[in-house]
Amino acid sequence: MADSGRSTGSPVVHGFPHLETVRSAITALYRRLSYDGVRGYATSLAPVDAAFGDRDDLYLGSQRVARAVVRHLHLPDARMIVGFRAMEHAAGVELTAGPEYFVELNDRFRTHRRDIGAALSHEVTHVLLHRLGLEFPGTRDNEILTDTVTTYLGAGWLLLDAFREDRVSSQKLGYLTPEEFGYVLAKRAFAFDEDPSPWFTSPQAYEAYTEGRAQALQDTRQPPLTAAGWVGRRRYAKDRRRAQDRPGTPTDPGVPYAFEGGPDGLRVSFACPVCHQRIRVPVRGRVRARCGLCRAVLDCAT
């Protein structure tokens, strides 16, 4: 059974402790679905499709939202049967051959219906990844993969919107921190020219999105990209001179690029700011590079 993480009433972890795994998940998603496959999810799940009022029938409403998430994730023959019971986690799904999948939601969703869509989006993505044969080793990393894919494919804004925190209580669904959800959501927003901020009903979710967006912007401002700031460009120039004078000298830890010598001269490798696949380009001034995985065109000053 695949489970969705839950944090209710306990302190919520903030920041970006899983950032490298999140980036690896984005790369893995592009490799599995291809550029065209990912582009098939250019429109996010609409808020109206996940809306769940207090007067809606619990079971009929849950089935309606589950069907909407299934359609959004392009799983036309996956039938979700939703039930409720007392459990430690927020939700779980039995990953079988299908076509029917049994999703169990925590009993607390009987009275917290606004977050049923968030829980279902995570569980239905487990089904998608199961069918794609895409997984990471270990429960923790696999759940981070699931949260990342849910968000990048347009349904995970619900998971971030389920985050609420005040002086006496807190709630968060999923394994990513709120800021990491914001980071992935911003990466999606950049890729599809989409602004998810009007959909948030939680002020804390909007704040986390803002912080995640700032982190995502940093990915686009790292040398050798031309958008890098003055400090980064100066550090890059220093490292480039050292690589040219002393070939084979390793780059200092923590810098986002590495120099490599070869028969054709010095090359620099760095992570694509969109999909995080490594890109290698020759060191010869202004260069325009195209990522072979996500097709991003990058202006570089090498």
mmCIF file of C-alpha atoms in Angstrom:
data_model
loop_
_atom_site.group_PDB
_atom_site.id
_atom_site.type_symbol
_atom_site.label_atom_id
_atom_site.label_comp_id
_atom_site.label_asym_id
_atom_site.label_seq_id
_atom_site.Cartn_x
_atom_site.Cartn_y
_atom_site.Cartn_z
ATOM 1 C CA MET A 1 0.000 0.000 0.000
ATOM 2 C CA ALA A 2 1.237 3.493 -0.841
ATOM 3 C CA ASP A 3 0.551 6.069 1.854
ATOM 4 C CA SER A 4 0.260 9.824 1.899
ATOM 5 C CA GLY A 5 2.148 11.644 4.646
ATOM 6 C CA ARG A 6 0.263 13.562 7.283
ATOM 7 C CA SER A 7 1.142 16.287 9.741
ATOM 8 C CA THR A 8 -1.694 17.588 11.890
ATOM 9 C CA GLY A 9 -1.112 19.482 15.095
ATOM 10 C CA SER A 10 2.631 18.770 15.078
ATOM 11 C CA PRO A 11 5.340 21.226 13.997
ATOM 12 C CA VAL A 12 5.712 21.485 10.226
ATOM 13 C CA VAL A 13 9.190 21.177 8.729
ATOM 14 C CA HIS A 14 10.087 24.149 6.518
ATOM 15 C CA GLY A 15 12.795 24.916 3.988
ATOM 16 C CA PHE A 16 14.310 22.750 1.265
ATOM 17 C CA PRO A 17 15.764 19.586 2.856
ATOM 18 C CA HIS A 18 14.704 17.323 -0.068
ATOM 19 C CA LEU A 19 15.679 19.619 -2.936
ATOM 20 C CA GLU A 20 18.128 17.269 -4.667
ATOM 21 C CA THR A 21 15.607 14.406 -4.628
ATOM 22 C CA VAL A 22 12.929 16.748 -5.970
ATOM 23 C CA ARG A 23 15.202 17.783 -8.839
ATOM 24 C CA SER A 24 16.009 14.148 -9.594
ATOM 25 C CA ALA A 25 12.269 13.436 -9.667
ATOM 26 C CA ILE A 26 11.685 16.164 -12.269
ATOM 27 C CA THR A 27 14.472 14.719 -14.431
ATOM 28 C CA ALA A 28 13.054 11.208 -14.069
ATOM 29 C CA LEU A 29 9.586 12.427 -15.047
ATOM 30 C CA TYR A 30 10.851 13.999 -18.272
ATOM 31 C CA ARG A 31 12.876 10.896 -19.087
ATOM 32 C CA ARG A 32 9.883 8.618 -18.591
ATOM 33 C CA LEU A 33 7.190 10.709 -20.256
ATOM 34 C CA SER A 34 9.361 12.656 -22.752
ATOM 35 C CA TYR A 35 8.958 16.334 -23.526
ATOM 36 C CA ASP A 36 5.752 15.755 -25.501
ATOM 37 C CA GLY A 37 4.303 13.596 -22.739
ATOM 38 C CA VAL A 38 4.894 16.237 -20.087
ATOM 39 C CA ARG A 39 3.426 18.919 -22.354
ATOM 40 C CA GLY A 40 0.215 16.910 -22.372
ATOM 41 C CA TYR A 41 -0.360 18.177 -18.831
ATOM 42 C CA ALA A 42 -0.144 21.866 -19.723
ATOM 43 C CA THR A 43 -3.454 22.695 -18.003
ATOM 44 C CA SER A 44 -3.753 22.207 -14.254
ATOM 45 C CA LEU A 45 -6.635 20.510 -12.512
ATOM 46 C CA ALA A 46 -9.329 23.180 -12.218
ATOM 47 C CA PRO A 47 -10.408 24.246 -8.713
ATOM 48 C CA VAL A 48 -14.049 23.558 -9.586
ATOM 49 C CA ASP A 49 -13.223 19.901 -10.327
ATOM 50 C CA ALA A 50 -11.783 19.416 -6.828
ATOM 51 C CA ALA A 51 -14.363 21.507 -4.971
ATOM 52 C CA PHE A 52 -16.145 19.636 -2.182
ATOM 53 C CA GLY A 53 -18.853 21.352 -0.176
ATOM 54 C CA ASP A 54 -20.008 20.397 3.296
ATOM 55 C CA ARG A 55 -23.445 19.567 1.908
ATOM 56 C CA ASP A 56 -22.121 17.207 -0.761
ATOM 57 C CA ASP A 57 -22.679 13.515 -0.214
ATOM 58 C CA LEU A 58 -19.457 12.135 1.241
ATOM 59 C CA TYR A 59 -19.128 9.088 -0.977
ATOM 60 C CA LEU A 60 -20.623 10.453 -4.187
ATOM 61 C CA GLY A 61 -18.541 13.601 -3.829
ATOM 62 C CA SER A 62 -15.353 11.620 -3.218
ATOM 63 C CA GLN A 63 -15.996 9.493 -6.297
ATOM 64 C CA ARG A 64 -16.634 12.608 -8.373
ATOM 65 C CA VAL A 65 -13.354 14.230 -7.319
ATOM 66 C CA ALA A 66 -11.461 10.954 -7.784
ATOM 67 C CA ARG A 67 -12.788 10.668 -11.356
ATOM 68 C CA ALA A 68 -11.703 14.250 -12.064
ATOM 69 C CA VAL A 69 -8.156 13.513 -10.855
ATOM 70 C CA VAL A 70 -8.067 10.288 -12.879
ATOM 71 C CA ARG A 71 -9.078 12.175 -16.033
ATOM 72 C CA HIS A 72 -6.543 14.895 -15.362
ATOM 73 C CA LEU A 73 -3.708 12.388 -14.965
ATOM 74 C CA HIS A 74 -4.736 10.589 -18.178
ATOM 75 C CA LEU A 75 -5.822 7.348 -16.522
ATOM 76 C CA PRO A 76 -9.123 6.725 -18.357
ATOM 77 C CA ASP A 77 -9.483 3.070 -17.366
ATOM 78 C CA ALA A 78 -8.564 3.454 -13.678
ATOM 79 C CA ARG A 79 -11.618 3.178 -11.440
ATOM 80 C CA MET A 80 -11.179 4.479 -7.903
ATOM 81 C CA ILE A 81 -13.276 3.126 -5.060
ATOM 82 C CA VAL A 82 -12.979 5.495 -2.100
ATOM 83 C CA GLY A 83 -13.556 4.503 1.531
ATOM 84 C CA PHE A 84 -12.869 5.978 4.956
ATOM 85 C CA ARG A 85 -11.385 4.468 8.096
ATOM 86 C CA ALA A 86 -9.278 5.310 11.137
ATOM 87 C CA MET A 87 -5.615 5.230 10.092
ATOM 88 C CA GLU A 88 -2.240 6.790 10.877
ATOM 89 C CA HIS A 89 -1.636 8.332 7.464
ATOM 90 C CA ALA A 90 -3.845 10.707 5.513
ATOM 91 C CA ALA A 91 -4.636 8.139 2.815
ATOM 92 C CA GLY A 92 -3.484 4.981 1.093
ATOM 93 C CA VAL A 93 -4.061 3.060 -2.131
ATOM 94 C CA GLU A 94 -3.660 -0.593 -3.017
ATOM 95 C CA LEU A 95 -1.396 -0.796 -6.070
ATOM 96 C CA THR A 96 -2.730 -3.741 -8.043
ATOM 97 C CA ALA A 97 -3.023 -4.547 -11.740
ATOM 98 C CA GLY A 98 -6.336 -2.680 -11.857
ATOM 99 C CA PRO A 99 -8.648 -1.632 -13.377
ATOM 100 C CA GLU A 100 -10.136 -0.984 -9.915
ATOM 101 C CA TYR A 101 -8.055 0.691 -7.209
ATOM 102 C CA PHE A 102 -9.166 0.974 -3.597
ATOM 103 C CA VAL A 103 -8.317 4.267 -1.939
ATOM 104 C CA GLU A 104 -8.728 4.666 1.808
ATOM 105 C CA LEU A 105 -8.929 8.127 3.340
ATOM 106 C CA ASN A 106 -8.450 8.998 6.968
ATOM 107 C CA ASP A 107 -11.702 9.343 8.888
ATOM 108 C CA ARG A 108 -10.909 12.981 9.638
ATOM 109 C CA PHE A 109 -11.714 13.818 6.004
ATOM 110 C CA ARG A 110 -15.350 13.131 6.791
ATOM 111 C CA THR A 111 -15.364 16.582 8.372
ATOM 112 C CA HIS A 112 -12.441 18.134 6.462
ATOM 113 C CA ARG A 113 -13.859 17.680 2.990
ATOM 114 C CA ARG A 114 -12.098 20.629 1.398
ATOM 115 C CA ASP A 115 -8.846 18.607 1.501
ATOM 116 C CA ILE A 116 -10.188 15.371 0.002
ATOM 117 C CA GLY A 117 -9.025 16.450 -3.444
ATOM 118 C CA ALA A 118 -5.492 16.956 -2.152
ATOM 119 C CA ALA A 119 -5.329 13.480 -0.620
ATOM 120 C CA LEU A 120 -6.793 11.864 -3.728
ATOM 121 C CA SER A 121 -4.367 13.659 -6.059
ATOM 122 C CA HIS A 122 -1.424 12.055 -4.248
ATOM 123 C CA GLU A 123 -2.964 8.582 -4.253
ATOM 124 C CA VAL A 124 -4.028 8.665 -7.906
ATOM 125 C CA THR A 125 -0.495 9.728 -8.840
ATOM 126 C CA HIS A 126 0.746 6.583 -7.081
ATOM 127 C CA VAL A 127 -1.408 4.651 -9.560
ATOM 128 C CA LEU A 128 0.024 6.612 -12.493
ATOM 129 C CA LEU A 129 3.616 5.992 -11.403
ATOM 130 C CA HIS A 130 2.821 2.316 -10.807
ATOM 131 C CA ARG A 131 1.568 1.976 -14.364
ATOM 132 C CA LEU A 132 4.531 3.911 -15.757
ATOM 133 C CA GLY A 133 6.955 1.727 -13.826
ATOM 134 C CA LEU A 134 8.553 4.855 -12.383
ATOM 135 C CA GLU A 135 9.769 4.626 -8.807
ATOM 136 C CA PHE A 136 12.665 5.594 -6.560
ATOM 137 C CA PRO A 137 14.304 3.184 -4.106
ATOM 138 C CA GLY A 138 13.117 3.556 -0.533
ATOM 139 C CA THR A 139 9.764 4.697 0.802
ATOM 140 C CA ARG A 140 10.864 8.244 1.593
ATOM 141 C CA ASP A 141 12.322 9.020 -1.834
ATOM 142 C CA ASN A 142 9.427 7.330 -3.597
ATOM 143 C CA GLU A 143 6.932 9.484 -1.715
ATOM 144 C CA ILE A 144 8.945 12.591 -2.605
ATOM 145 C CA LEU A 145 8.801 11.442 -6.239
ATOM 146 C CA THR A 146 5.019 11.080 -5.949
ATOM 147 C CA ASP A 147 4.544 14.543 -4.450
ATOM 148 C CA THR A 148 6.802 16.062 -7.101
ATOM 149 C CA VAL A 149 5.045 14.379 -10.013
ATOM 150 C CA THR A 150 1.601 15.230 -8.602
ATOM 151 C CA THR A 151 2.592 18.869 -8.449
ATOM 152 C CA TYR A 152 4.483 19.094 -11.741
ATOM 153 C CA LEU A 153 1.617 17.473 -13.646
ATOM 154 C CA GLY A 154 -0.884 20.006 -12.373
ATOM 155 C CA ALA A 155 -2.755 18.415 -9.462
ATOM 156 C CA GLY A 156 -0.367 19.068 -6.576
ATOM 157 C CA TRP A 157 -1.374 22.688 -5.995
ATOM 158 C CA LEU A 158 -4.138 21.067 -3.917
ATOM 159 C CA LEU A 159 -1.505 19.544 -1.626
ATOM 160 C CA LEU A 160 0.085 22.922 -1.019
ATOM 161 C CA ASP A 161 -3.294 24.572 -0.477
ATOM 162 C CA ALA A 162 -4.004 22.000 2.249
ATOM 163 C CA PHE A 163 -1.161 23.520 4.294
ATOM 164 C CA ARG A 164 -2.433 25.633 7.180
ATOM 165 C CA GLU A 165 -0.534 26.784 10.238
ATOM 166 C CA ASP A 166 -1.220 29.120 13.134
ATOM 167 C CA ARG A 167 -0.096 29.519 16.736
ATOM 168 C CA VAL A 168 -2.058 26.551 18.079
ATOM 169 C CA SER A 169 -2.371 24.064 15.215
ATOM 170 C CA SER A 170 -0.963 23.015 11.862
ATOM 171 C CA GLN A 171 -1.842 20.747 8.974
ATOM 172 C CA LYS A 172 0.211 19.577 6.013
ATOM 173 C CA LEU A 173 -0.339 16.772 3.528
ATOM 174 C CA GLY A 174 2.435 15.032 1.630
ATOM 175 C CA TYR A 175 6.136 14.501 2.247
ATOM 176 C CA LEU A 176 7.520 17.704 0.750
ATOM 177 C CA THR A 177 7.821 20.812 2.864
ATOM 178 C CA PRO A 178 5.429 23.651 1.968
ATOM 179 C CA GLU A 179 8.305 25.575 0.379
ATOM 180 C CA GLU A 180 9.304 22.531 -1.698
ATOM 181 C CA PHE A 181 5.734 22.219 -2.956
ATOM 182 C CA GLY A 182 5.987 25.907 -3.852
ATOM 183 C CA TYR A 183 9.284 25.269 -5.646
ATOM 184 C CA VAL A 184 7.861 22.490 -7.836
ATOM 185 C CA LEU A 185 4.718 24.483 -8.483
ATOM 186 C CA ALA A 186 6.841 27.450 -9.586
ATOM 187 C CA LYS A 187 8.918 25.206 -11.879
ATOM 188 C CA ARG A 188 5.667 24.107 -13.481
ATOM 189 C CA ALA A 189 4.442 27.693 -13.689
ATOM 190 C CA PHE A 190 7.610 28.736 -15.535
ATOM 191 C CA ALA A 191 7.385 25.785 -17.926
ATOM 192 C CA PHE A 192 3.717 26.300 -18.811
ATOM 193 C CA ASP A 193 3.353 30.060 -18.316
ATOM 194 C CA GLU A 194 0.791 29.510 -15.589
ATOM 195 C CA ASP A 195 -0.021 31.493 -12.444
ATOM 196 C CA PRO A 196 -1.460 29.235 -9.710
ATOM 197 C CA SER A 197 -1.614 31.910 -7.007
ATOM 198 C CA PRO A 198 -5.337 32.771 -7.508
ATOM 199 C CA TRP A 199 -6.287 29.210 -6.588
ATOM 200 C CA PHE A 200 -4.923 29.303 -3.045
ATOM 201 C CA THR A 201 -7.417 29.538 -0.216
ATOM 202 C CA SER A 202 -4.698 29.202 2.451
ATOM 203 C CA PRO A 203 -2.580 32.311 3.140
ATOM 204 C CA GLN A 204 0.227 30.078 4.394
ATOM 205 C CA ALA A 205 0.179 28.192 1.076
ATOM 206 C CA TYR A 206 0.630 31.431 -0.841
ATOM 207 C CA GLU A 207 3.574 32.419 1.371
ATOM 208 C CA ALA A 208 5.203 29.018 0.822
ATOM 209 C CA TYR A 209 4.667 29.345 -2.924
ATOM 210 C CA THR A 210 6.374 32.732 -2.876
ATOM 211 C CA GLU A 211 9.414 31.270 -1.102
ATOM 212 C CA GLY A 212 9.507 28.275 -3.416
ATOM 213 C CA ARG A 213 9.270 30.530 -6.447
ATOM 214 C CA ALA A 214 12.278 32.520 -5.254
ATOM 215 C CA GLN A 215 14.276 29.283 -4.984
ATOM 216 C CA ALA A 216 13.150 28.216 -8.450
ATOM 217 C CA LEU A 217 14.229 31.562 -9.880
ATOM 218 C CA GLN A 218 17.724 30.947 -8.504
ATOM 219 C CA ASP A 219 17.961 27.910 -10.786
ATOM 220 C CA THR A 220 17.649 30.236 -13.781
ATOM 221 C CA ARG A 221 20.345 32.616 -12.496
ATOM 222 C CA GLN A 222 23.289 30.297 -12.020
ATOM 223 C CA PRO A 223 26.460 30.541 -14.135
ATOM 224 C CA PRO A 224 27.192 29.876 -16.910
ATOM 225 C CA LEU A 225 23.684 31.153 -17.761
ATOM 226 C CA THR A 226 23.760 34.762 -18.924
ATOM 227 C CA ALA A 227 21.124 35.655 -16.302
ATOM 228 C CA ALA A 228 23.613 34.916 -13.505
ATOM 229 C CA GLY A 229 24.376 37.793 -11.171
ATOM 230 C CA TRP A 230 27.637 39.677 -10.931
ATOM 231 C CA VAL A 231 28.973 37.638 -7.998
ATOM 232 C CA GLY A 232 28.278 34.354 -9.765
ATOM 233 C CA ARG A 233 29.837 35.515 -13.031
ATOM 234 C CA ARG A 234 32.967 36.674 -11.238
ATOM 235 C CA ARG A 235 33.326 33.363 -9.406
ATOM 236 C CA TYR A 236 32.759 31.503 -12.669
ATOM 237 C CA ALA A 237 35.476 33.507 -14.458
ATOM 238 C CA LYS A 238 37.936 32.716 -11.657
ATOM 239 C CA ASP A 239 37.150 28.991 -11.794
ATOM 240 C CA ARG A 240 37.385 29.008 -15.595
ATOM 241 C CA ARG A 241 40.897 30.535 -15.499
ATOM 242 C CA ARG A 242 41.976 27.924 -12.996
ATOM 243 C CA ALA A 243 40.583 25.128 -15.186
ATOM 244 C CA GLN A 244 42.385 26.529 -18.223
ATOM 245 C CA ASP A 245 45.691 26.962 -16.383
ATOM 246 C CA ARG A 246 45.535 23.678 -14.494
ATOM 247 C CA PRO A 247 43.440 21.151 -16.459
ATOM 248 C CA GLY A 248 41.890 18.445 -14.322
ATOM 249 C CA THR A 249 41.641 20.589 -11.197
ATOM 250 C CA PRO A 250 38.293 19.744 -9.565
ATOM 251 C CA THR A 251 35.784 22.527 -9.082
ATOM 252 C CA ASP A 252 35.128 23.562 -5.508
ATOM 253 C CA PRO A 253 32.166 21.817 -3.818
ATOM 254 C CA GLY A 254 28.894 23.688 -3.964
ATOM 255 C CA VAL A 255 29.326 25.465 -7.291
ATOM 256 C CA PRO A 256 26.652 24.584 -9.898
ATOM 257 C CA TYR A 257 29.057 23.760 -12.738
ATOM 258 C CA ALA A 258 32.112 21.645 -13.504
ATOM 259 C CA PHE A 259 34.851 21.969 -16.105
ATOM 260 C CA GLU A 260 36.009 19.051 -18.216
ATOM 261 C CA GLY A 261 38.982 18.825 -20.555
ATOM 262 C CA GLY A 262 38.964 16.896 -23.784
ATOM 263 C CA PRO A 263 40.390 16.681 -27.309
ATOM 264 C CA ASP A 264 38.080 19.479 -28.444
ATOM 265 C CA GLY A 265 39.061 21.811 -25.632
ATOM 266 C CA LEU A 266 37.541 22.814 -22.326
ATOM 267 C CA ARG A 267 33.858 22.165 -21.711
ATOM 268 C CA VAL A 268 31.575 23.137 -18.844
ATOM 269 C CA SER A 269 28.702 21.031 -17.523
ATOM 270 C CA PHE A 270 25.742 22.289 -15.515
ATOM 271 C CA ALA A 271 22.171 21.356 -14.693
ATOM 272 C CA CYS A 272 19.379 22.463 -17.010
ATOM 273 C CA PRO A 273 17.296 24.952 -14.995
ATOM 274 C CA VAL A 274 14.081 23.364 -16.278
ATOM 275 C CA CYS A 275 14.551 19.591 -16.021
ATOM 276 C CA HIS A 276 17.959 19.388 -14.223
ATOM 277 C CA GLN A 277 19.557 17.043 -16.711
ATOM 278 C CA ARG A 278 23.275 17.778 -17.047
ATOM 279 C CA ILE A 279 24.236 19.796 -20.115
ATOM 280 C CA ARG A 280 27.768 20.108 -21.552
ATOM 281 C CA VAL A 281 28.809 22.991 -23.762
ATOM 282 C CA PRO A 282 32.188 24.189 -25.063
ATOM 283 C CA VAL A 283 33.911 27.052 -23.257
ATOM 284 C CA ARG A 284 34.049 29.667 -26.005
ATOM 285 C CA GLY A 285 32.172 32.772 -24.888
ATOM 286 C CA ARG A 286 28.486 33.250 -25.685
ATOM 287 C CA VAL A 287 26.821 29.948 -26.489
ATOM 288 C CA ARG A 288 23.188 29.007 -26.998
ATOM 289 C CA ALA A 289 22.487 25.497 -25.722
ATOM 290 C CA ARG A 290 19.408 23.346 -26.194
ATOM 291 C CA CYS A 291 18.513 20.712 -23.611
ATOM 292 C CA GLY A 292 17.913 17.406 -25.350
ATOM 293 C CA LEU A 293 15.446 16.293 -22.680
ATOM 294 C CA CYS A 294 13.073 19.228 -22.071
ATOM 295 C CA ARG A 295 14.043 21.249 -25.187
ATOM 296 C CA ALA A 296 14.791 24.384 -23.177
ATOM 297 C CA VAL A 297 16.962 26.879 -25.086
ATOM 298 C CA LEU A 298 19.567 28.407 -22.760
ATOM 299 C CA ASP A 299 21.737 31.456 -23.311
ATOM 300 C CA CYS A 300 25.147 30.861 -21.739
ATOM 301 C CA ALA A 301 28.253 32.945 -21.198
ATOM 302 C CA THR A 302 30.940 30.284 -20.993
#
